[in-house]
Amino acid sequence: SDFNKTLAPWIGKTAKLINLYIADVFKEHAIQVTKEQWIVLKILNEDFDGVIQNELAFITNRNKASLTRLITIMEKNHLVKRISFAGDARKNQIFITQNGRELFLKMKPLMLQSIEHFQQGISLEEKAIFINIMKKIQTNLKTDVSESKNSLNPIK
């Protein structure tokens, strides 16, 4: 059908395959962390340790309730800790724990190998073109999607 000649099904199928592949890699290495938890650990470890929870929701493109559930699970597993923000008890800062950092450092080479695996045979030029196309799609959608309905944040 003509639909299969559009980008949408290819993007969706590819994202699903990547998610399944990463889940399998984690399972093979007895790592009981979801891709979503990996993303939070990566952000806290490499970019924004101590980030305000609402800002983390924006950065990870998750709604606040969904992120709260995710953080609660991660806190129970001693991967992160939630601390009330000084001066405003309604705000929480999220920090990676030592346990979370150790797990992240164990997972990072697996993620890099996974990325290398599914990008094999793709030239730097092809990657640049693909990234540019994805940015255009995100920009097109960003102007159409209401901020109140969705916290989509185009990847820079």
Short mmCIF file of N, CA and C in Angstrom, two decimals:
data_model
loop_
_atom_site.label_atom_id
_atom_site.label_comp_id
_atom_site.label_asym_id
_atom_site.label_seq_id
_atom_site.Cartn_x
_atom_site.Cartn_y
_atom_site.Cartn_z
N SER A 1 0.83 -1.19 0.00
CA SER A 1 0.00 0.00 0.00
C SER A 1 0.87 1.25 0.00
N ASP A 2 0.24 2.37 -0.30
CA ASP A 2 0.96 3.65 -0.31
C ASP A 2 1.46 4.02 1.07
N PHE A 3 0.75 3.55 2.11
CA PHE A 3 1.16 3.86 3.48
C PHE A 3 2.57 3.35 3.77
N ASN A 4 2.91 2.19 3.23
CA ASN A 4 4.24 1.62 3.45
C ASN A 4 5.35 2.39 2.73
N LYS A 5 4.96 3.32 1.87
CA LYS A 5 5.94 4.16 1.19
C LYS A 5 6.15 5.47 1.94
N THR A 6 5.46 5.63 3.09
CA THR A 6 5.65 6.81 3.93
C THR A 6 6.65 6.48 5.04
N LEU A 7 7.10 7.49 5.75
CA LEU A 7 8.09 7.29 6.81
C LEU A 7 7.50 6.70 8.09
N ALA A 8 6.25 7.00 8.39
CA ALA A 8 5.65 6.64 9.68
C ALA A 8 5.79 5.16 10.05
N PRO A 9 5.39 4.21 9.18
CA PRO A 9 5.51 2.82 9.61
C PRO A 9 6.96 2.37 9.79
N TRP A 10 7.85 2.93 9.02
CA TRP A 10 9.27 2.57 9.12
C TRP A 10 9.86 3.08 10.43
N ILE A 11 9.48 4.28 10.81
CA ILE A 11 9.96 4.84 12.07
C ILE A 11 9.43 4.00 13.23
N GLY A 12 8.14 3.71 13.21
CA GLY A 12 7.52 2.93 14.29
C GLY A 12 8.10 1.54 14.42
N LYS A 13 8.22 0.83 13.29
CA LYS A 13 8.75 -0.54 13.33
C LYS A 13 10.20 -0.55 13.80
N THR A 14 10.97 0.41 13.33
CA THR A 14 12.39 0.48 13.69
C THR A 14 12.54 0.77 15.18
N ALA A 15 11.77 1.71 15.69
CA ALA A 15 11.83 2.04 17.12
C ALA A 15 11.48 0.82 17.96
N LYS A 16 10.46 0.09 17.54
CA LYS A 16 10.05 -1.12 18.28
C LYS A 16 11.16 -2.17 18.25
N LEU A 17 11.77 -2.38 17.08
CA LEU A 17 12.87 -3.36 16.98
C LEU A 17 14.06 -2.97 17.84
N ILE A 18 14.39 -1.69 17.86
CA ILE A 18 15.49 -1.21 18.71
C ILE A 18 15.16 -1.48 20.18
N ASN A 19 13.95 -1.16 20.59
CA ASN A 19 13.54 -1.39 21.98
C ASN A 19 13.61 -2.87 22.35
N LEU A 20 13.14 -3.74 21.46
CA LEU A 20 13.20 -5.19 21.72
C LEU A 20 14.64 -5.68 21.79
N TYR A 21 15.48 -5.19 20.89
CA TYR A 21 16.89 -5.58 20.87
C TYR A 21 17.57 -5.19 22.18
N ILE A 22 17.36 -3.95 22.61
CA ILE A 22 17.97 -3.47 23.85
C ILE A 22 17.46 -4.27 25.05
N ALA A 23 16.16 -4.56 25.08
CA ALA A 23 15.60 -5.37 26.18
C ALA A 23 16.25 -6.75 26.21
N ASP A 24 16.47 -7.35 25.04
CA ASP A 24 17.13 -8.66 24.97
C ASP A 24 18.57 -8.59 25.47
N VAL A 25 19.29 -7.54 25.09
CA VAL A 25 20.68 -7.37 25.54
C VAL A 25 20.72 -7.26 27.06
N PHE A 26 19.83 -6.44 27.63
CA PHE A 26 19.79 -6.30 29.08
C PHE A 26 19.47 -7.64 29.74
N LYS A 27 18.51 -8.37 29.18
CA LYS A 27 18.10 -9.65 29.74
C LYS A 27 19.25 -10.66 29.69
N GLU A 28 19.98 -10.70 28.57
CA GLU A 28 21.13 -11.60 28.42
C GLU A 28 22.19 -11.35 29.49
N HIS A 29 22.29 -10.11 29.94
CA HIS A 29 23.31 -9.74 30.93
C HIS A 29 22.71 -9.60 32.34
N ALA A 30 21.51 -10.15 32.53
CA ALA A 30 20.83 -10.16 33.83
C ALA A 30 20.68 -8.74 34.40
N ILE A 31 20.41 -7.79 33.53
CA ILE A 31 20.18 -6.41 33.96
C ILE A 31 18.68 -6.16 33.95
N GLN A 32 18.13 -5.91 35.13
CA GLN A 32 16.68 -5.74 35.25
C GLN A 32 16.32 -4.25 35.26
N VAL A 33 16.60 -3.62 34.15
CA VAL A 33 16.32 -2.20 33.98
C VAL A 33 15.66 -2.02 32.61
N THR A 34 14.68 -1.16 32.55
CA THR A 34 14.04 -0.87 31.26
C THR A 34 14.84 0.18 30.51
N LYS A 35 14.54 0.31 29.23
CA LYS A 35 15.19 1.35 28.43
C LYS A 35 14.89 2.74 29.01
N GLU A 36 13.68 2.93 29.50
CA GLU A 36 13.30 4.21 30.09
C GLU A 36 14.14 4.51 31.34
N GLN A 37 14.38 3.48 32.15
CA GLN A 37 15.23 3.66 33.33
C GLN A 37 16.67 3.96 32.92
N TRP A 38 17.14 3.29 31.87
CA TRP A 38 18.49 3.55 31.34
C TRP A 38 18.62 5.02 30.95
N ILE A 39 17.60 5.55 30.27
CA ILE A 39 17.64 6.94 29.82
C ILE A 39 17.76 7.88 31.02
N VAL A 40 16.99 7.63 32.08
CA VAL A 40 17.07 8.47 33.28
C VAL A 40 18.46 8.37 33.90
N LEU A 41 18.99 7.14 34.01
CA LEU A 41 20.33 6.97 34.58
C LEU A 41 21.38 7.70 33.75
N LYS A 42 21.25 7.64 32.43
CA LYS A 42 22.21 8.31 31.55
C LYS A 42 22.16 9.82 31.77
N ILE A 43 20.96 10.37 31.81
CA ILE A 43 20.81 11.82 32.00
C ILE A 43 21.40 12.24 33.34
N LEU A 44 21.09 11.50 34.40
CA LEU A 44 21.59 11.86 35.73
C LEU A 44 23.10 11.69 35.82
N ASN A 45 23.63 10.64 35.22
CA ASN A 45 25.06 10.37 35.33
C ASN A 45 25.89 11.30 34.46
N GLU A 46 25.40 11.63 33.27
CA GLU A 46 26.24 12.35 32.31
C GLU A 46 25.87 13.82 32.13
N ASP A 47 24.66 14.19 32.49
CA ASP A 47 24.22 15.54 32.16
C ASP A 47 23.71 16.36 33.34
N PHE A 48 22.72 15.86 34.06
CA PHE A 48 21.97 16.69 35.00
C PHE A 48 21.71 16.02 36.34
N ASP A 49 22.72 15.51 37.04
CA ASP A 49 22.47 14.93 38.35
C ASP A 49 21.91 16.01 39.26
N GLY A 50 20.82 15.70 39.94
CA GLY A 50 20.18 16.69 40.81
C GLY A 50 19.14 17.53 40.09
N VAL A 51 18.75 17.11 38.89
CA VAL A 51 17.77 17.86 38.11
C VAL A 51 16.42 17.85 38.84
N ILE A 52 15.67 18.94 38.67
CA ILE A 52 14.32 19.02 39.22
C ILE A 52 13.44 18.02 38.46
N GLN A 53 12.58 17.31 39.19
CA GLN A 53 11.78 16.24 38.60
C GLN A 53 10.96 16.72 37.41
N ASN A 54 10.33 17.89 37.50
CA ASN A 54 9.53 18.40 36.37
C ASN A 54 10.40 18.65 35.14
N GLU A 55 11.63 19.12 35.35
CA GLU A 55 12.54 19.32 34.22
C GLU A 55 12.94 17.99 33.61
N LEU A 56 13.12 16.98 34.46
CA LEU A 56 13.45 15.64 33.97
C LEU A 56 12.31 15.09 33.11
N ALA A 57 11.07 15.37 33.49
CA ALA A 57 9.92 14.95 32.69
C ALA A 57 10.01 15.56 31.29
N PHE A 58 10.35 16.84 31.22
CA PHE A 58 10.49 17.52 29.93
C PHE A 58 11.64 16.92 29.12
N ILE A 59 12.79 16.74 29.76
CA ILE A 59 13.98 16.22 29.07
C ILE A 59 13.74 14.82 28.51
N THR A 60 12.99 13.99 29.26
CA THR A 60 12.76 12.60 28.85
C THR A 60 11.48 12.43 28.03
N ASN A 61 10.78 13.52 27.77
CA ASN A 61 9.52 13.46 27.00
C ASN A 61 8.46 12.58 27.67
N ARG A 62 8.40 12.62 28.98
CA ARG A 62 7.41 11.84 29.72
C ARG A 62 6.48 12.80 30.44
N ASN A 63 5.23 12.38 30.63
CA ASN A 63 4.34 13.22 31.44
C ASN A 63 4.74 13.05 32.90
N LYS A 64 4.31 14.00 33.73
CA LYS A 64 4.76 14.04 35.12
C LYS A 64 4.36 12.79 35.90
N ALA A 65 3.13 12.30 35.70
CA ALA A 65 2.67 11.12 36.43
C ALA A 65 3.48 9.88 36.05
N SER A 66 3.73 9.73 34.77
CA SER A 66 4.52 8.59 34.28
C SER A 66 5.94 8.63 34.84
N LEU A 67 6.53 9.81 34.85
CA LEU A 67 7.89 9.93 35.39
C LEU A 67 7.90 9.67 36.89
N THR A 68 6.87 10.14 37.60
CA THR A 68 6.79 9.90 39.04
C THR A 68 6.78 8.40 39.33
N ARG A 69 5.98 7.64 38.56
CA ARG A 69 5.95 6.18 38.74
C ARG A 69 7.31 5.57 38.46
N LEU A 70 7.95 6.02 37.38
CA LEU A 70 9.27 5.50 37.01
C LEU A 70 10.30 5.79 38.11
N ILE A 71 10.31 7.01 38.62
CA ILE A 71 11.25 7.40 39.67
C ILE A 71 10.99 6.60 40.95
N THR A 72 9.72 6.37 41.27
CA THR A 72 9.37 5.59 42.46
C THR A 72 9.95 4.18 42.36
N ILE A 73 9.81 3.55 41.21
CA ILE A 73 10.37 2.21 41.00
C ILE A 73 11.89 2.25 41.11
N MET A 74 12.49 3.24 40.48
CA MET A 74 13.95 3.35 40.51
C MET A 74 14.46 3.63 41.92
N GLU A 75 13.68 4.38 42.69
CA GLU A 75 14.05 4.66 44.08
C GLU A 75 13.99 3.38 44.92
N LYS A 76 12.94 2.57 44.71
CA LYS A 76 12.82 1.29 45.43
C LYS A 76 13.98 0.35 45.11
N ASN A 77 14.50 0.47 43.88
CA ASN A 77 15.63 -0.36 43.46
C ASN A 77 16.98 0.29 43.77
N HIS A 78 16.94 1.38 44.52
CA HIS A 78 18.16 2.09 44.97
C HIS A 78 19.02 2.59 43.82
N LEU A 79 18.37 3.01 42.72
CA LEU A 79 19.09 3.55 41.57
C LEU A 79 19.15 5.07 41.61
N VAL A 80 18.12 5.68 42.18
CA VAL A 80 18.06 7.14 42.30
C VAL A 80 17.54 7.49 43.69
N LYS A 81 17.73 8.75 44.07
CA LYS A 81 17.11 9.26 45.29
C LYS A 81 16.45 10.59 44.98
N ARG A 82 15.32 10.80 45.64
CA ARG A 82 14.52 12.00 45.46
C ARG A 82 14.68 12.85 46.72
N ILE A 83 15.07 14.09 46.54
CA ILE A 83 15.28 14.99 47.68
C ILE A 83 14.49 16.27 47.44
N SER A 84 13.77 16.73 48.46
CA SER A 84 13.02 17.98 48.33
C SER A 84 13.98 19.12 48.04
N PHE A 85 13.59 19.95 47.10
CA PHE A 85 14.40 21.08 46.68
C PHE A 85 14.45 22.11 47.80
N ALA A 86 15.64 22.60 48.08
CA ALA A 86 15.80 23.60 49.14
C ALA A 86 14.94 24.83 48.82
N GLY A 87 14.11 25.21 49.77
CA GLY A 87 13.30 26.40 49.58
C GLY A 87 11.94 26.15 48.97
N ASP A 88 11.70 24.96 48.43
CA ASP A 88 10.39 24.66 47.84
C ASP A 88 10.13 23.16 47.95
N ALA A 89 9.43 22.76 48.99
CA ALA A 89 9.19 21.34 49.28
C ALA A 89 8.34 20.66 48.21
N ARG A 90 7.67 21.46 47.35
CA ARG A 90 6.85 20.86 46.28
C ARG A 90 7.71 20.35 45.13
N LYS A 91 8.95 20.81 45.07
CA LYS A 91 9.86 20.39 44.00
C LYS A 91 10.83 19.34 44.53
N ASN A 92 11.10 18.35 43.70
CA ASN A 92 12.06 17.31 44.06
C ASN A 92 13.24 17.34 43.10
N GLN A 93 14.42 17.16 43.67
CA GLN A 93 15.61 16.96 42.85
C GLN A 93 15.85 15.46 42.78
N ILE A 94 16.30 14.99 41.62
CA ILE A 94 16.56 13.57 41.43
C ILE A 94 18.07 13.38 41.28
N PHE A 95 18.61 12.51 42.11
CA PHE A 95 20.05 12.21 42.09
C PHE A 95 20.26 10.74 41.80
N ILE A 96 21.33 10.41 41.09
CA ILE A 96 21.72 9.03 40.87
C ILE A 96 22.46 8.55 42.12
N THR A 97 22.19 7.33 42.55
CA THR A 97 22.88 6.76 43.71
C THR A 97 24.17 6.07 43.23
N GLN A 98 24.99 5.66 44.18
CA GLN A 98 26.20 4.91 43.82
C GLN A 98 25.82 3.62 43.11
N ASN A 99 24.78 2.95 43.59
CA ASN A 99 24.28 1.73 42.96
C ASN A 99 23.83 2.02 41.52
N GLY A 100 23.11 3.13 41.34
CA GLY A 100 22.66 3.53 40.00
C GLY A 100 23.83 3.83 39.08
N ARG A 101 24.84 4.50 39.62
CA ARG A 101 26.03 4.85 38.82
C ARG A 101 26.78 3.59 38.39
N GLU A 102 26.93 2.65 39.32
CA GLU A 102 27.63 1.39 38.99
C GLU A 102 26.88 0.62 37.92
N LEU A 103 25.55 0.57 38.05
CA LEU A 103 24.74 -0.13 37.04
C LEU A 103 24.84 0.58 35.69
N PHE A 104 24.77 1.91 35.71
CA PHE A 104 24.90 2.67 34.46
C PHE A 104 26.23 2.36 33.79
N LEU A 105 27.32 2.35 34.56
CA LEU A 105 28.64 2.09 33.98
C LEU A 105 28.75 0.66 33.44
N LYS A 106 28.00 -0.28 34.02
CA LYS A 106 27.95 -1.65 33.49
C LYS A 106 27.15 -1.69 32.18
N MET A 107 26.11 -0.88 32.12
CA MET A 107 25.21 -0.88 30.96
C MET A 107 25.75 -0.09 29.78
N LYS A 108 26.52 0.94 30.04
CA LYS A 108 26.95 1.85 28.97
C LYS A 108 27.66 1.13 27.82
N PRO A 109 28.65 0.25 28.09
CA PRO A 109 29.29 -0.44 26.96
C PRO A 109 28.31 -1.33 26.18
N LEU A 110 27.32 -1.90 26.87
CA LEU A 110 26.31 -2.72 26.19
C LEU A 110 25.47 -1.85 25.26
N MET A 111 25.12 -0.66 25.71
CA MET A 111 24.35 0.25 24.87
C MET A 111 25.17 0.71 23.67
N LEU A 112 26.44 1.03 23.90
CA LEU A 112 27.30 1.47 22.79
C LEU A 112 27.47 0.35 21.77
N GLN A 113 27.64 -0.89 22.25
CA GLN A 113 27.74 -2.04 21.33
C GLN A 113 26.44 -2.23 20.56
N SER A 114 25.32 -2.06 21.24
CA SER A 114 24.01 -2.21 20.58
C SER A 114 23.83 -1.17 19.49
N ILE A 115 24.18 0.08 19.80
CA ILE A 115 24.07 1.16 18.82
C ILE A 115 24.97 0.87 17.62
N GLU A 116 26.18 0.44 17.91
CA GLU A 116 27.12 0.10 16.84
C GLU A 116 26.55 -1.02 15.96
N HIS A 117 25.93 -2.02 16.61
CA HIS A 117 25.35 -3.15 15.87
C HIS A 117 24.25 -2.69 14.92
N PHE A 118 23.29 -1.90 15.41
CA PHE A 118 22.19 -1.56 14.51
C PHE A 118 22.50 -0.41 13.57
N GLN A 119 23.68 0.21 13.72
CA GLN A 119 24.09 1.23 12.75
C GLN A 119 25.15 0.71 11.79
N GLN A 120 25.49 -0.58 11.88
CA GLN A 120 26.53 -1.10 10.99
C GLN A 120 26.08 -1.00 9.53
N GLY A 121 27.02 -0.68 8.67
CA GLY A 121 26.73 -0.54 7.25
C GLY A 121 26.11 0.79 6.87
N ILE A 122 25.98 1.70 7.83
CA ILE A 122 25.41 3.02 7.56
C ILE A 122 26.55 4.03 7.62
N SER A 123 26.74 4.76 6.54
CA SER A 123 27.85 5.72 6.47
C SER A 123 27.55 6.96 7.32
N LEU A 124 28.59 7.72 7.62
CA LEU A 124 28.42 8.98 8.36
C LEU A 124 27.49 9.92 7.60
N GLU A 125 27.63 9.95 6.28
CA GLU A 125 26.77 10.80 5.46
C GLU A 125 25.31 10.36 5.57
N GLU A 126 25.07 9.05 5.51
CA GLU A 126 23.70 8.54 5.64
C GLU A 126 23.13 8.88 7.01
N LYS A 127 23.93 8.75 8.06
CA LYS A 127 23.47 9.09 9.41
C LYS A 127 23.10 10.57 9.49
N ALA A 128 23.95 11.43 8.91
CA ALA A 128 23.68 12.88 8.94
C ALA A 128 22.38 13.20 8.22
N ILE A 129 22.15 12.57 7.07
CA ILE A 129 20.91 12.78 6.31
C ILE A 129 19.72 12.31 7.13
N PHE A 130 19.83 11.12 7.71
CA PHE A 130 18.75 10.55 8.52
C PHE A 130 18.41 11.46 9.70
N ILE A 131 19.44 11.91 10.42
CA ILE A 131 19.22 12.79 11.57
C ILE A 131 18.54 14.08 11.13
N ASN A 132 18.97 14.62 10.00
CA ASN A 132 18.36 15.84 9.48
C ASN A 132 16.88 15.61 9.15
N ILE A 133 16.58 14.48 8.55
CA ILE A 133 15.18 14.15 8.23
C ILE A 133 14.36 14.04 9.51
N MET A 134 14.91 13.35 10.52
CA MET A 134 14.18 13.18 11.78
C MET A 134 13.96 14.53 12.47
N LYS A 135 14.94 15.42 12.40
CA LYS A 135 14.77 16.76 12.97
C LYS A 135 13.65 17.52 12.27
N LYS A 136 13.57 17.38 10.95
CA LYS A 136 12.50 18.05 10.20
C LYS A 136 11.14 17.51 10.62
N ILE A 137 11.04 16.19 10.77
CA ILE A 137 9.77 15.58 11.20
C ILE A 137 9.40 16.09 12.58
N GLN A 138 10.38 16.11 13.50
CA GLN A 138 10.11 16.60 14.86
C GLN A 138 9.67 18.06 14.84
N THR A 139 10.32 18.87 14.03
CA THR A 139 9.95 20.28 13.93
C THR A 139 8.53 20.41 13.38
N ASN A 140 8.20 19.64 12.34
CA ASN A 140 6.85 19.66 11.78
C ASN A 140 5.81 19.30 12.83
N LEU A 141 6.11 18.27 13.62
CA LEU A 141 5.16 17.82 14.63
C LEU A 141 5.11 18.76 15.82
N LYS A 142 6.24 19.31 16.18
CA LYS A 142 6.32 20.19 17.34
C LYS A 142 5.38 21.39 17.18
N THR A 143 5.27 21.90 15.97
CA THR A 143 4.41 23.06 15.75
C THR A 143 2.93 22.68 15.81
N ASP A 144 2.63 21.39 15.61
CA ASP A 144 1.24 20.94 15.59
C ASP A 144 0.76 20.38 16.92
N VAL A 145 1.69 19.94 17.77
CA VAL A 145 1.31 19.28 19.01
C VAL A 145 1.25 20.31 20.13
N SER A 146 0.11 20.36 20.79
CA SER A 146 -0.07 21.30 21.89
C SER A 146 0.79 20.89 23.08
N GLU A 147 1.48 21.85 23.67
CA GLU A 147 2.32 21.59 24.85
C GLU A 147 1.50 21.01 26.00
N SER A 148 0.24 21.40 26.09
CA SER A 148 -0.58 20.91 27.20
C SER A 148 -0.92 19.43 27.04
N LYS A 149 -0.94 18.95 25.80
CA LYS A 149 -1.25 17.55 25.56
C LYS A 149 -0.02 16.67 25.62
N ASN A 150 1.12 17.22 25.25
CA ASN A 150 2.31 16.39 25.12
C ASN A 150 3.54 17.23 25.39
N SER A 151 4.52 16.61 26.02
CA SER A 151 5.75 17.35 26.33
C SER A 151 6.87 16.97 25.37
N LEU A 152 6.53 16.74 24.11
CA LEU A 152 7.56 16.35 23.15
C LEU A 152 8.61 17.43 23.04
N ASN A 153 9.84 16.99 23.00
CA ASN A 153 10.98 17.89 23.02
C ASN A 153 11.94 17.40 21.94
N PRO A 154 12.01 18.07 20.79
CA PRO A 154 12.91 17.58 19.75
C PRO A 154 14.33 17.41 20.28
N ILE A 155 14.94 16.31 19.91
CA ILE A 155 16.32 16.02 20.33
C ILE A 155 17.23 16.96 19.58
N LYS A 156 18.13 17.56 20.29
CA LYS A 156 19.06 18.52 19.67
C LYS A 156 20.23 17.80 19.04
#
